[in-house]
Coordinates of C-alpha atoms in Angstrom, one line a residue:
Chain A
M1 CA 75.0 126.7 62.2
S2 CA 78.2 125.6 60.6
D3 CA 80.5 126.3 63.5
N4 CA 78.3 124.5 65.8
G5 CA 78.4 121.5 63.5
S6 CA 82.2 121.6 63.2
W7 CA 82.5 121.7 67.1
R8 CA 80.3 118.8 67.4
R9 CA 82.2 116.9 64.8
S10 CA 85.5 117.4 66.3
T11 CA 84.1 116.5 69.8
T12 CA 82.7 113.3 68.2
N13 CA 85.9 112.6 66.5
L14 CA 87.9 112.9 69.8
V15 CA 85.4 110.9 71.6
V16 CA 85.6 108.1 69.0
S17 CA 89.5 108.1 69.2
I18 CA 89.9 107.8 72.8
A19 CA 86.8 105.7 73.8
L20 CA 88.9 102.6 73.1
P21 CA 91.9 103.5 74.9
I22 CA 90.0 104.5 78.0
T23 CA 87.9 101.4 78.0
L24 CA 91.2 99.2 77.9
L25 CA 92.6 101.3 80.9
L26 CA 89.5 100.7 82.9
L27 CA 89.7 97.1 82.1
W28 CA 93.3 96.9 83.0
Q29 CA 92.8 98.6 86.3
I30 CA 89.9 96.5 87.1
A31 CA 91.9 93.2 86.3
V32 CA 94.8 94.0 88.6
S33 CA 92.5 95.5 91.5
S34 CA 90.3 92.7 91.6
G35 CA 93.4 90.2 91.6
W36 CA 92.6 88.7 88.3
W37 CA 96.1 89.6 87.3
P38 CA 98.9 89.2 89.9
R39 CA 99.7 92.6 90.9
T40 CA 103.3 91.6 91.5
L41 CA 103.8 90.9 87.8
I42 CA 101.5 93.3 86.1
A43 CA 101.3 97.0 87.8
A44 CA 98.0 98.7 87.7
P45 CA 97.7 102.0 85.9
S46 CA 97.8 103.9 89.2
D47 CA 101.1 102.1 90.1
V48 CA 102.4 103.0 86.7
V49 CA 101.4 106.6 87.0
A50 CA 103.3 106.8 90.4
G51 CA 106.5 104.9 89.0
L52 CA 106.5 107.2 85.8
W53 CA 106.6 110.3 88.3
N54 CA 109.4 108.6 90.3
I55 CA 111.8 107.9 87.4
T56 CA 110.9 111.3 85.7
R57 CA 111.7 113.2 88.6
S58 CA 115.0 111.5 89.2
G59 CA 116.0 112.2 85.8
E60 CA 116.5 108.5 85.1
L61 CA 113.7 108.2 82.6
F62 CA 115.3 111.0 80.4
A63 CA 118.7 109.7 80.7
H64 CA 117.4 106.1 79.4
T65 CA 115.7 107.7 76.7
K66 CA 118.4 109.7 75.4
V67 CA 120.9 106.8 75.3
S68 CA 118.4 104.5 73.5
M69 CA 117.5 107.1 70.9
I70 CA 120.8 107.8 70.2
R71 CA 121.5 104.0 69.4
L72 CA 118.3 104.0 67.5
F73 CA 119.2 106.8 65.4
A74 CA 122.6 105.5 64.7
G75 CA 121.5 102.0 63.9
F76 CA 118.7 103.1 61.8
T77 CA 120.7 105.4 59.8
V78 CA 123.6 103.1 59.1
G79 CA 121.2 100.3 58.1
S80 CA 119.2 102.6 55.9
V81 CA 121.8 104.3 53.9
L82 CA 123.6 101.0 53.3
G83 CA 120.1 99.6 52.4
I84 CA 119.4 102.3 49.9
G85 CA 122.6 102.3 48.5
L86 CA 123.0 98.5 47.9
G87 CA 119.4 98.2 46.8
A88 CA 119.8 101.1 44.4
L89 CA 122.9 99.1 43.0
V90 CA 121.3 95.7 42.9
G91 CA 118.1 97.3 41.4
T92 CA 119.7 99.3 38.5
F93 CA 122.5 97.2 37.4
N94 CA 121.9 93.6 36.4
F95 CA 125.5 92.8 37.0
S96 CA 125.4 93.9 40.6
R97 CA 122.3 92.0 41.1
R98 CA 123.9 88.8 39.8
L99 CA 127.1 89.3 42.0
I100 CA 125.7 90.4 45.4
G101 CA 121.9 89.6 45.1
P102 CA 121.8 86.0 45.9
T103 CA 124.3 86.4 48.9
I104 CA 122.5 89.2 50.5
E105 CA 119.1 87.7 50.0
S106 CA 120.1 84.5 51.6
L107 CA 121.3 86.5 54.6
I108 CA 118.5 88.7 55.0
P109 CA 115.8 86.0 56.4
I110 CA 118.1 85.2 59.2
P111 CA 116.2 86.8 62.1
P112 CA 118.4 89.6 63.4
P113 CA 118.8 88.5 67.0
A114 CA 120.4 85.3 65.8
W115 CA 123.2 87.4 64.9
I116 CA 123.9 88.4 68.7
P117 CA 126.6 85.8 69.3
I118 CA 128.8 86.9 66.0
L119 CA 128.3 90.4 66.8
I120 CA 129.5 90.1 70.4
I121 CA 132.6 88.3 68.9
T122 CA 133.3 90.5 66.3
L123 CA 132.1 94.1 67.6
G124 CA 132.4 93.5 71.3
I125 CA 130.0 94.1 74.0
G126 CA 129.7 97.8 73.8
E127 CA 127.6 100.2 71.6
A128 CA 128.9 98.8 68.2
S129 CA 127.1 95.4 68.7
K130 CA 123.8 97.2 69.7
V131 CA 124.0 99.5 66.8
G132 CA 125.0 96.7 64.4
L133 CA 121.9 94.7 65.5
I134 CA 119.7 97.4 64.7
A135 CA 121.4 98.3 61.4
I136 CA 121.2 94.7 60.3
G137 CA 117.5 94.9 60.7
A138 CA 117.1 98.1 59.1
F139 CA 119.3 97.3 56.2
A140 CA 117.3 94.1 55.6
V141 CA 114.1 96.0 55.1
V142 CA 115.2 99.0 53.2
Y143 CA 117.5 97.1 50.8
A144 CA 114.5 94.9 49.6
A145 CA 112.3 97.9 49.5
T146 CA 114.7 100.0 47.5
A147 CA 115.5 97.2 45.1
Q148 CA 112.0 96.4 44.3
G149 CA 111.0 100.0 44.1
I150 CA 113.6 100.5 41.2
R151 CA 112.7 97.5 39.5
G152 CA 109.0 98.8 39.5
A153 CA 109.9 102.0 37.9
D154 CA 108.2 102.9 34.7
K155 CA 110.1 101.8 31.9
R156 CA 108.8 104.5 29.7
L157 CA 110.5 107.1 32.1
V158 CA 113.8 105.3 31.7
E159 CA 113.6 105.2 28.0
V160 CA 112.9 109.0 28.1
G161 CA 116.0 109.4 30.1
Q162 CA 118.1 107.1 27.6
L163 CA 116.5 109.4 24.9
Y164 CA 118.0 112.5 26.4
E165 CA 121.4 110.5 26.8
K166 CA 121.5 111.2 30.6
R167 CA 124.6 109.6 32.4
R168 CA 123.8 106.5 34.6
G169 CA 124.5 108.4 37.8
E170 CA 121.8 110.9 36.8
M171 CA 119.3 108.4 35.8
I172 CA 119.7 106.8 39.3
L173 CA 119.2 110.2 41.1
R174 CA 116.8 111.7 38.9
I175 CA 114.7 109.1 37.6
L176 CA 114.9 105.7 39.2
L177 CA 115.3 106.8 42.9
P178 CA 112.2 109.2 42.7
S179 CA 110.2 106.5 41.0
A180 CA 111.2 104.1 43.8
A181 CA 110.5 106.8 46.6
P182 CA 107.2 105.6 47.7
N183 CA 108.6 101.8 48.2
I184 CA 111.6 103.4 49.9
F185 CA 109.5 105.2 52.4
T186 CA 107.4 102.5 53.1
G187 CA 110.5 100.3 53.7
L188 CA 111.7 103.3 56.0
R189 CA 108.8 103.3 58.1
V190 CA 108.7 99.6 58.5
A191 CA 112.5 99.6 59.2
L192 CA 111.9 102.2 61.9
G193 CA 109.5 100.1 63.6
L194 CA 111.7 97.0 63.5
S195 CA 114.5 99.2 64.8
W196 CA 112.7 99.8 68.1
I197 CA 112.1 96.1 68.6
L198 CA 115.8 95.4 67.8
L199 CA 116.9 98.1 70.1
V200 CA 115.1 96.4 73.0
A201 CA 116.8 93.1 72.0
S202 CA 120.1 94.6 71.9
E203 CA 119.9 96.5 75.2
M204 CA 119.0 93.3 76.9
V205 CA 122.5 91.7 75.9
A206 CA 125.2 93.3 77.9
A207 CA 124.4 96.2 80.3
K208 CA 127.0 97.6 83.0
M209 CA 126.2 96.4 86.2
V210 CA 125.4 99.8 87.9
S211 CA 124.3 100.9 91.3
A212 CA 121.0 102.7 91.5
E213 CA 122.8 106.0 91.5
A214 CA 124.7 105.3 88.2
R215 CA 121.5 104.4 86.5
L216 CA 121.2 108.2 86.3
E217 CA 123.7 108.0 83.4
G218 CA 121.3 106.2 81.3
I219 CA 121.5 102.5 80.3
G220 CA 118.4 102.4 78.1
L221 CA 114.8 102.0 77.6
G222 CA 115.0 98.4 76.5
W223 CA 117.3 97.5 79.4
L224 CA 114.8 99.4 81.8
I225 CA 112.0 96.9 80.8
F226 CA 114.2 93.8 81.1
D227 CA 115.8 94.9 84.6
A228 CA 112.5 95.9 85.8
R229 CA 110.8 92.5 84.8
R230 CA 113.8 90.5 86.3
F231 CA 113.8 92.3 89.5
G232 CA 110.0 92.6 90.2
R233 CA 109.5 96.3 89.4
P234 CA 106.5 95.9 87.1
E235 CA 105.4 99.6 87.1
E236 CA 108.9 100.6 85.7
M237 CA 108.7 97.9 83.1
I238 CA 105.2 99.3 81.9
V239 CA 106.7 102.8 82.0
G240 CA 109.5 101.6 79.7
M241 CA 106.9 100.0 77.2
A242 CA 104.7 103.1 77.3
A243 CA 107.8 105.4 76.6
M244 CA 108.9 103.0 73.7
G245 CA 105.4 103.1 72.4
V246 CA 105.2 106.8 72.7
L247 CA 108.7 107.4 71.0
G248 CA 108.0 105.0 68.3
K249 CA 104.6 106.6 67.6
L250 CA 106.3 110.0 67.4
S251 CA 109.2 108.8 65.2
D252 CA 106.9 107.2 63.1
M253 CA 104.9 110.4 62.7
A254 CA 108.1 112.3 61.9
M255 CA 108.9 109.7 59.1
A256 CA 105.4 110.1 57.8
A257 CA 105.7 113.8 57.7
L258 CA 109.0 113.3 55.8
Q259 CA 107.2 111.0 53.4
S260 CA 104.2 113.2 52.4
R261 CA 106.7 116.2 51.9
A262 CA 108.9 114.1 49.7
L263 CA 106.0 112.4 47.8
R264 CA 104.1 115.8 47.5
W265 CA 103.5 115.0 43.8
R266 CA 101.6 112.0 44.5
T267 CA 97.8 111.7 43.9
S268 CA 96.7 108.8 46.1
F269 CA 93.8 107.7 48.3
T270 CA 93.5 109.7 51.6
G271 CA 90.6 107.7 53.3
M272 CA 86.8 108.1 53.3
Chain B
M1 CA 75.2 108.9 57.0
E2 CA 73.5 110.6 59.7
K3 CA 75.9 111.7 62.7
N4 CA 73.9 110.1 65.4
T5 CA 73.7 106.9 63.4
K6 CA 77.4 106.9 63.0
L7 CA 78.0 107.6 66.6
A8 CA 75.6 104.6 67.5
I9 CA 77.3 102.3 65.1
S10 CA 80.8 103.0 66.5
A11 CA 79.7 102.5 70.2
I12 CA 77.8 99.3 69.4
G13 CA 81.0 98.2 67.2
L14 CA 83.3 99.1 70.1
L15 CA 81.3 97.2 72.6
L16 CA 81.2 94.0 70.3
V17 CA 85.0 94.1 70.0
I18 CA 85.5 94.2 73.9
G19 CA 82.9 91.7 74.3
V20 CA 84.5 89.4 72.0
A21 CA 88.1 90.1 73.3
V22 CA 87.0 89.3 77.0
A23 CA 85.2 86.1 75.7
V24 CA 88.1 84.9 73.9
Y25 CA 90.5 85.8 76.9
L26 CA 88.3 83.8 79.3
Q27 CA 87.8 80.9 76.9
D28 CA 91.5 80.8 75.9
S29 CA 93.7 81.2 79.1
D30 CA 94.8 78.2 81.0
T31 CA 93.1 79.7 84.1
P32 CA 95.4 79.9 86.9
S33 CA 93.8 77.6 89.3
P34 CA 94.6 74.7 91.7
S35 CA 95.8 71.6 89.5
P36 CA 92.6 69.9 88.1
T37 CA 92.1 66.1 89.0
P38 CA 93.8 64.1 88.0
I39 CA 97.0 66.1 89.1
T40 CA 99.9 67.5 86.9
V41 CA 102.8 68.4 89.0
R42 CA 104.9 71.2 87.0
I43 CA 108.7 71.2 88.0
G44 CA 111.0 74.0 86.6
T45 CA 114.6 74.7 86.7
M46 CA 116.4 77.9 86.3
G47 CA 119.0 77.4 83.6
D48 CA 121.2 74.4 83.4
A49 CA 123.9 73.6 85.9
V50 CA 125.7 70.5 87.1
D51 CA 124.3 71.3 90.7
Y52 CA 120.9 70.2 89.7
A53 CA 122.1 66.6 89.4
P54 CA 119.7 65.2 92.0
Y55 CA 116.9 66.7 89.9
M56 CA 118.4 65.3 86.6
I57 CA 118.7 61.9 88.0
A58 CA 115.5 61.7 89.7
Q59 CA 113.8 63.0 86.3
Q60 CA 115.7 60.3 84.2
K61 CA 114.8 57.4 86.5
G62 CA 111.3 58.4 86.8
W63 CA 111.3 58.7 90.7
F64 CA 109.1 61.8 90.8
E65 CA 106.3 60.0 88.9
E66 CA 106.6 56.8 91.2
A67 CA 106.5 59.0 94.3
F68 CA 103.7 61.0 93.3
R69 CA 101.5 58.3 91.9
D70 CA 99.8 57.5 95.2
F71 CA 98.6 61.0 95.4
G72 CA 96.7 61.1 92.2
V73 CA 99.4 62.6 90.0
D74 CA 99.2 61.2 86.7
K75 CA 101.7 63.6 84.9
V76 CA 104.8 65.5 85.8
E77 CA 106.0 68.2 83.5
Y78 CA 109.5 69.3 83.3
T79 CA 110.5 72.9 82.1
S80 CA 113.9 74.7 82.0
F81 CA 113.5 78.3 82.3
Q82 CA 116.3 80.4 80.5
E83 CA 115.0 83.6 82.1
L84 CA 114.5 84.1 85.8
A85 CA 111.7 86.7 84.9
A86 CA 109.9 83.9 83.1
L87 CA 110.2 81.5 85.9
N88 CA 108.9 84.0 88.5
E89 CA 106.1 84.9 86.3
S90 CA 105.2 81.1 85.9
L91 CA 105.3 80.8 89.7
G92 CA 103.4 84.0 90.0
T93 CA 100.5 82.8 87.9
E94 CA 100.6 79.3 89.5
R95 CA 101.6 77.5 86.4
T96 CA 104.7 76.0 88.0
D97 CA 104.7 74.3 91.5
L98 CA 108.2 73.0 92.2
V99 CA 111.6 74.8 91.3
F100 CA 115.2 74.1 91.4
E101 CA 117.2 77.1 91.7
A102 CA 120.0 79.0 93.6
G103 CA 119.4 81.2 96.6
P104 CA 119.3 84.6 95.0
P105 CA 116.6 83.6 92.3
A106 CA 114.5 82.2 95.3
I107 CA 115.0 85.4 97.2
I108 CA 114.1 87.4 94.2
G109 CA 111.0 85.6 93.5
R110 CA 109.9 85.8 97.3
A111 CA 110.6 89.5 97.4
Q112 CA 108.5 89.9 94.4
G113 CA 105.4 88.4 96.2
N114 CA 105.7 84.8 95.0
K115 CA 105.0 82.8 98.1
I116 CA 107.5 80.0 97.9
R117 CA 109.4 78.2 100.3
I118 CA 112.8 76.6 100.4
V119 CA 112.3 73.0 101.4
G120 CA 115.3 71.2 100.2
I121 CA 118.9 71.7 99.0
S122 CA 120.6 69.8 96.2
C123 CA 123.9 70.7 97.1
S124 CA 126.1 73.5 97.8
L125 CA 129.5 74.3 95.8
T126 CA 132.4 76.7 95.8
Q127 CA 132.0 79.9 93.7
E128 CA 134.6 80.3 91.1
I129 CA 135.9 83.1 88.9
V130 CA 137.4 82.0 85.6
V131 CA 139.9 84.4 84.0
R132 CA 141.3 84.3 80.3
A133 CA 144.4 82.4 80.4
D134 CA 146.2 85.1 78.3
A135 CA 145.0 87.9 80.5
G136 CA 147.8 87.5 83.0
I137 CA 145.6 87.6 86.1
D138 CA 146.9 85.4 89.0
D139 CA 144.6 86.6 92.0
V140 CA 141.7 88.8 92.7
A141 CA 143.7 91.9 93.3
G142 CA 144.7 91.4 89.5
L143 CA 141.2 92.2 88.4
R144 CA 141.6 95.8 89.0
G145 CA 140.8 97.8 85.9
K146 CA 139.8 94.8 84.1
K147 CA 136.5 93.6 82.4
A148 CA 134.4 91.0 84.2
T149 CA 131.0 89.7 83.6
V150 CA 128.5 87.8 85.8
P151 CA 124.6 87.4 85.6
A152 CA 122.8 90.0 87.7
G153 CA 120.8 88.6 90.6
T154 CA 122.6 85.3 91.0
S155 CA 124.9 83.8 93.8
S156 CA 127.8 84.7 91.4
H157 CA 126.8 88.2 91.5
F158 CA 126.8 88.5 95.1
N159 CA 129.8 86.3 95.5
L160 CA 131.9 88.2 93.0
L161 CA 131.2 91.6 94.8
S162 CA 132.0 89.8 98.3
I163 CA 135.2 88.3 96.9
L164 CA 136.3 91.7 95.5
E165 CA 135.6 93.2 98.9
A166 CA 137.6 90.6 100.6
S167 CA 140.6 91.7 98.7
G168 CA 140.1 95.4 99.0
L169 CA 138.5 96.0 95.7
S170 CA 135.1 97.9 95.0
D171 CA 132.9 97.4 92.0
S172 CA 134.0 100.8 90.7
D173 CA 137.7 99.4 90.7
L174 CA 136.7 97.5 87.5
E175 CA 134.2 97.2 84.8
I176 CA 131.4 94.6 85.7
I177 CA 128.9 93.7 83.0
D178 CA 125.6 91.7 83.4
M179 CA 125.3 89.1 80.9
S180 CA 123.5 85.8 80.6
P181 CA 125.6 82.8 80.5
P182 CA 125.2 82.1 76.6
D183 CA 126.2 85.6 75.9
A184 CA 128.8 85.8 78.5
K185 CA 130.3 82.6 77.0
A186 CA 130.6 84.5 73.7
A187 CA 132.2 87.4 75.1
F188 CA 134.7 85.4 77.2
E189 CA 135.8 83.1 74.3
G190 CA 135.8 86.1 72.0
G191 CA 138.2 87.9 74.5
Q192 CA 135.8 90.8 74.9
V193 CA 136.0 90.2 78.9
D194 CA 138.7 89.1 81.1
A195 CA 137.0 87.3 83.8
W196 CA 133.8 85.6 84.4
A197 CA 132.0 84.7 87.7
I198 CA 129.9 81.6 87.0
W199 CA 129.0 78.0 88.0
P200 CA 129.8 74.6 86.7
P201 CA 129.8 73.4 83.9
M202 CA 130.8 76.7 82.3
V203 CA 133.7 77.2 84.4
E204 CA 135.1 73.7 83.5
E205 CA 134.5 74.2 79.8
Q206 CA 136.8 77.1 79.7
V207 CA 139.4 75.5 81.8
I208 CA 139.4 72.2 79.7
S209 CA 139.6 74.2 76.3
G210 CA 142.5 76.1 77.9
A211 CA 140.8 79.4 77.3
G212 CA 140.7 80.0 81.0
T213 CA 142.1 79.4 84.4
V214 CA 140.5 79.7 87.8
L215 CA 141.3 82.3 90.5
P216 CA 142.4 80.8 93.9
K217 CA 139.3 79.5 95.9
T218 CA 137.5 81.4 98.4
D219 CA 134.7 80.8 100.9
A220 CA 132.0 82.2 98.7
R221 CA 129.4 79.6 98.1
I222 CA 126.3 78.8 95.9
H223 CA 123.4 76.8 97.3
S224 CA 121.3 75.0 94.9
V225 CA 117.8 74.7 96.6
M226 CA 114.3 73.4 95.9
S227 CA 111.5 75.6 96.5
I228 CA 107.8 75.0 96.6
R229 CA 104.8 77.1 96.0
E230 CA 103.2 77.7 99.4
A231 CA 99.6 77.3 98.0
F232 CA 100.6 74.1 96.3
R233 CA 102.1 72.7 99.3
A234 CA 99.0 73.7 101.5
E235 CA 96.8 71.9 98.8
H236 CA 98.8 68.7 98.4
P237 CA 100.9 68.1 101.6
G238 CA 101.4 64.5 100.6
I239 CA 103.0 65.5 97.3
A240 CA 105.2 68.0 99.0
K241 CA 106.6 65.6 101.4
A242 CA 107.1 63.0 98.6
A243 CA 109.1 65.7 96.5
I244 CA 111.4 66.3 99.4
E245 CA 112.0 62.5 100.0
V246 CA 112.6 62.1 96.2
L247 CA 115.3 64.7 96.6
Q248 CA 116.9 62.9 99.7
K249 CA 116.9 59.7 97.9
S250 CA 118.4 61.2 94.7
K251 CA 121.1 62.8 96.7
Q252 CA 122.0 59.6 98.4
W253 CA 122.0 57.8 95.3
I254 CA 124.6 60.3 94.0
I255 CA 126.9 59.8 97.0
D256 CA 126.6 55.9 96.6
N257 CA 126.9 55.8 92.9
P258 CA 129.4 58.8 91.7
E259 CA 130.4 57.2 88.5
E260 CA 127.0 56.5 87.2
A261 CA 125.8 59.7 88.3
K262 CA 128.5 61.6 86.4
E263 CA 127.7 59.8 83.2
L264 CA 123.9 60.5 83.7
V265 CA 124.5 64.2 84.2
A266 CA 127.0 64.3 81.3
K267 CA 124.2 62.9 79.2
S268 CA 121.6 64.9 80.4
L269 CA 123.5 68.4 79.8
K270 CA 125.2 67.0 76.8
L271 CA 128.7 67.6 78.1
K272 CA 131.9 65.9 77.7
P273 CA 132.7 63.4 80.5
E274 CA 136.1 65.3 81.5
V275 CA 133.9 68.5 82.1
V276 CA 131.7 66.8 84.6
E277 CA 134.8 65.0 86.2
L278 CA 136.4 68.2 86.7
A279 CA 133.4 69.8 88.2
W280 CA 132.3 67.0 90.5
P281 CA 134.5 67.4 93.5
K282 CA 133.3 70.9 94.0
H283 CA 130.0 69.8 94.9
D284 CA 128.9 68.9 98.3
W285 CA 125.7 66.5 98.0
N286 CA 125.6 66.2 101.8
A287 CA 124.5 69.8 102.2
T288 CA 121.4 70.4 104.5
I289 CA 119.1 73.3 105.4
D290 CA 120.8 74.6 108.6
G291 CA 121.6 77.9 110.3
E292 CA 124.5 78.6 108.0
L293 CA 122.6 78.4 105.0
I294 CA 120.1 80.6 106.5
R295 CA 122.7 83.1 107.5
D296 CA 124.1 82.9 104.0
L297 CA 121.0 83.4 102.3
Q298 CA 120.0 86.5 104.6
S299 CA 123.1 88.2 103.6
K300 CA 122.3 87.8 99.9
A301 CA 118.9 88.9 100.5
D302 CA 120.4 92.2 102.2
F303 CA 122.7 92.7 99.4
L304 CA 119.9 92.6 97.0
K305 CA 118.0 94.9 99.0
G306 CA 120.8 97.3 99.6
R307 CA 121.6 97.5 95.9
G308 CA 118.0 98.3 95.4
L309 CA 117.6 95.2 93.2
I310 CA 114.8 94.1 95.3
R311 CA 112.1 96.4 96.6
D312 CA 111.3 95.0 100.1
G313 CA 113.7 93.4 102.6
L314 CA 113.3 89.8 103.4
D315 CA 113.6 87.8 106.6
V316 CA 114.9 84.7 105.2
G317 CA 114.4 82.4 108.3
K318 CA 110.8 83.3 108.7
D319 CA 109.5 84.0 105.0
L320 CA 111.5 81.9 102.8
V321 CA 113.3 79.0 104.4
D322 CA 111.1 76.4 106.2
P323 CA 112.3 75.6 109.6
S324 CA 110.3 72.6 110.0
Q325 CA 112.1 70.8 107.1
D326 CA 115.4 71.0 108.9
E327 CA 117.0 67.6 108.0
Q328 CA 119.3 65.9 110.2
P329 CA 122.8 66.9 109.5
S330 CA 124.5 64.0 107.8
A331 CA 127.4 62.3 109.8
Q332 CA 130.0 63.0 107.1
K333 CA 129.5 66.8 106.1
N334 CA 132.5 67.0 103.8
A335 CA 133.8 70.4 102.8
A336 CA 134.0 70.5 98.9

C-alpha cells in the first residue's frame, strides 16, 4: 500500500513539474506555426531541435560552450575572491571601511556594461576585457554580501573570541567568515547568475571575424546568440539561449550543493 | 490536503496563470497590423552616417510630413537603430515602414525573410580604411599581420575583404575583428587595433584628430539606400511614391545648397564642421538605381551567402531592387 502511494506521489510530482514547461512549448509551437510570431525572427521548437542537432554534430556547440565556460569561471573566480577579500577587510576593520568603503561603494552602482569602453582601452579587446567585465559584476555582489555578512555576525561570538585572546587573523577565519557564510553564499549564487548575463554582454563586444569553418574553435555562446540574431538564424539564437539556461541552472545547482555542504550546521526552513 | 484535491487545485491554478498571461499579451502588445487610420509612418535608420544627409535634411525641414499629409498621414516617427538585428526585427513585425540603410543591411534583411524593396538611393561613396598614424602602414599590403576591425555584415566588411583580395591578401593574413562603431572607436583610439574599415564621419574624426591616416583610395563603394516594406507599399502606394519624391527633392536641394546642407548635417550628427567638410566630397549625391548598383549589390549578396552569413541566396535584381523605380540618370554623374 505504501509503495503504491509513493509511486503515485512521485508521478504526480513529475507531472506537476513538467506541466508548465510542456504547455509553454505547445503555445510557442502554435504561435510560430500559425504565423502569429514571425518564423524568420523566432524559430519554432521544431526548428530549434533541428538547429541543435546540426551544431552539436559539427562540434560547434561544444566549442562555444567550452570557451564561454572558461571565461565565466575565470571572471567569476577573480571577482568573488576579490569580493570576499575586500569585503572581509571592510567588514572587519573600521579603518579599512573608512578608507576604501566609500570609493568602492560609489563605483559599485555603475552598471558593468558601462565599463566596456574603459575595459577596451585598458585591457584590450581580447580575453582580458571579457573576463574583466564579468569580474567587475561578480565583485560588486560578493563584496557587498561579505561586508554585510560580517557586520551581521553575532557580537557575543566575537566577544568570546576576544576572551580567548584570539589573534585577528584567526578571528576573521574562524569566527567572522563562518558567521558571514550564509550571506556570502547567497552573494555567490547571485553573482554567478549575474556573471552569465555579463558573459553574453562581453562576448558581443569584439569577436574575431571567422569563417564558418573556424567557428569550430569556439567563439562563445553569447556570441552565438548575438551573431545568429544579426544574420537571421533564429534557431541557433534559441539554442544558444537554451544552452545558457541549462548551464546556468547546472552551475547554480552546483553552487547550491556547495552551499548546503558548507552550511551543514544551519537549521533552517526547507519548505512545506 | 487530499491528493486529488491538490492535483485539481494545481491544474486550475496553472490554467489560470496561462489564461491571464495570454490575456495580458493580447491586451498589451501593439498588435503588428496595417497602420491604423489616421496613419503613422515609421521611418528608421541603421546607425548614423553622413550619407543619410537627404533623410536628415528632409526630417529637419518637415518634408516627409508635408508630402504625406495628402494621404491621411498625421504623424511621422523617426527611429535610429544602433543594431541591425533590432531594425530587422522591427521590419519583420511591421513596426517600421521605411528604412535608410546601406546595401548589405538591406540584403541581410531580405534574406531573413523581410519583404523589403530598395526604392531609392541617397548617395554612394568610396570606402575608406583608416589606419593608426603611428602604425607605419602606407598601403593595403602593409596590413599583413596587423589587427583590423570592421562591423560584420556591412558594406565595409565586404569592401575590406575585396580590397585585401585585390592586393593579394586573404583574411587569414591579418586579424580581423568584428566590432560595432562605438566599440571600434574606443579600440582604435586606444591603440588596440591598427586599422578600421568604416564610413564617414568616423573616418574623418580620426584623420582630423591626428590619430589616423587614410589608405590610398580604391573602387570599393558604399551605397546608401532607402528601402520600403512591400506590404506597406501595396497598402499605401501614394505614400510610397511621395517618399521617393521627397528623397529626390532632398538630394537635389543638397546639390544646390551644399554649404547649408553641410551645416544641417553637422548639427544633426553633432559633429565639428571640419569633419563634415572633409567627408562631403566623398559622397555622390547624384547616384541613381542602375545596373551598376544591382551588380554591386549582387556581388555583396553572393559574398554574404558564400561566407554562410546569410542562409539563402538572393537575386538582387528580382527580389530586392525595384526595377520600376529606375530614375533617369542625371546629366552630371560625377565620380566622387
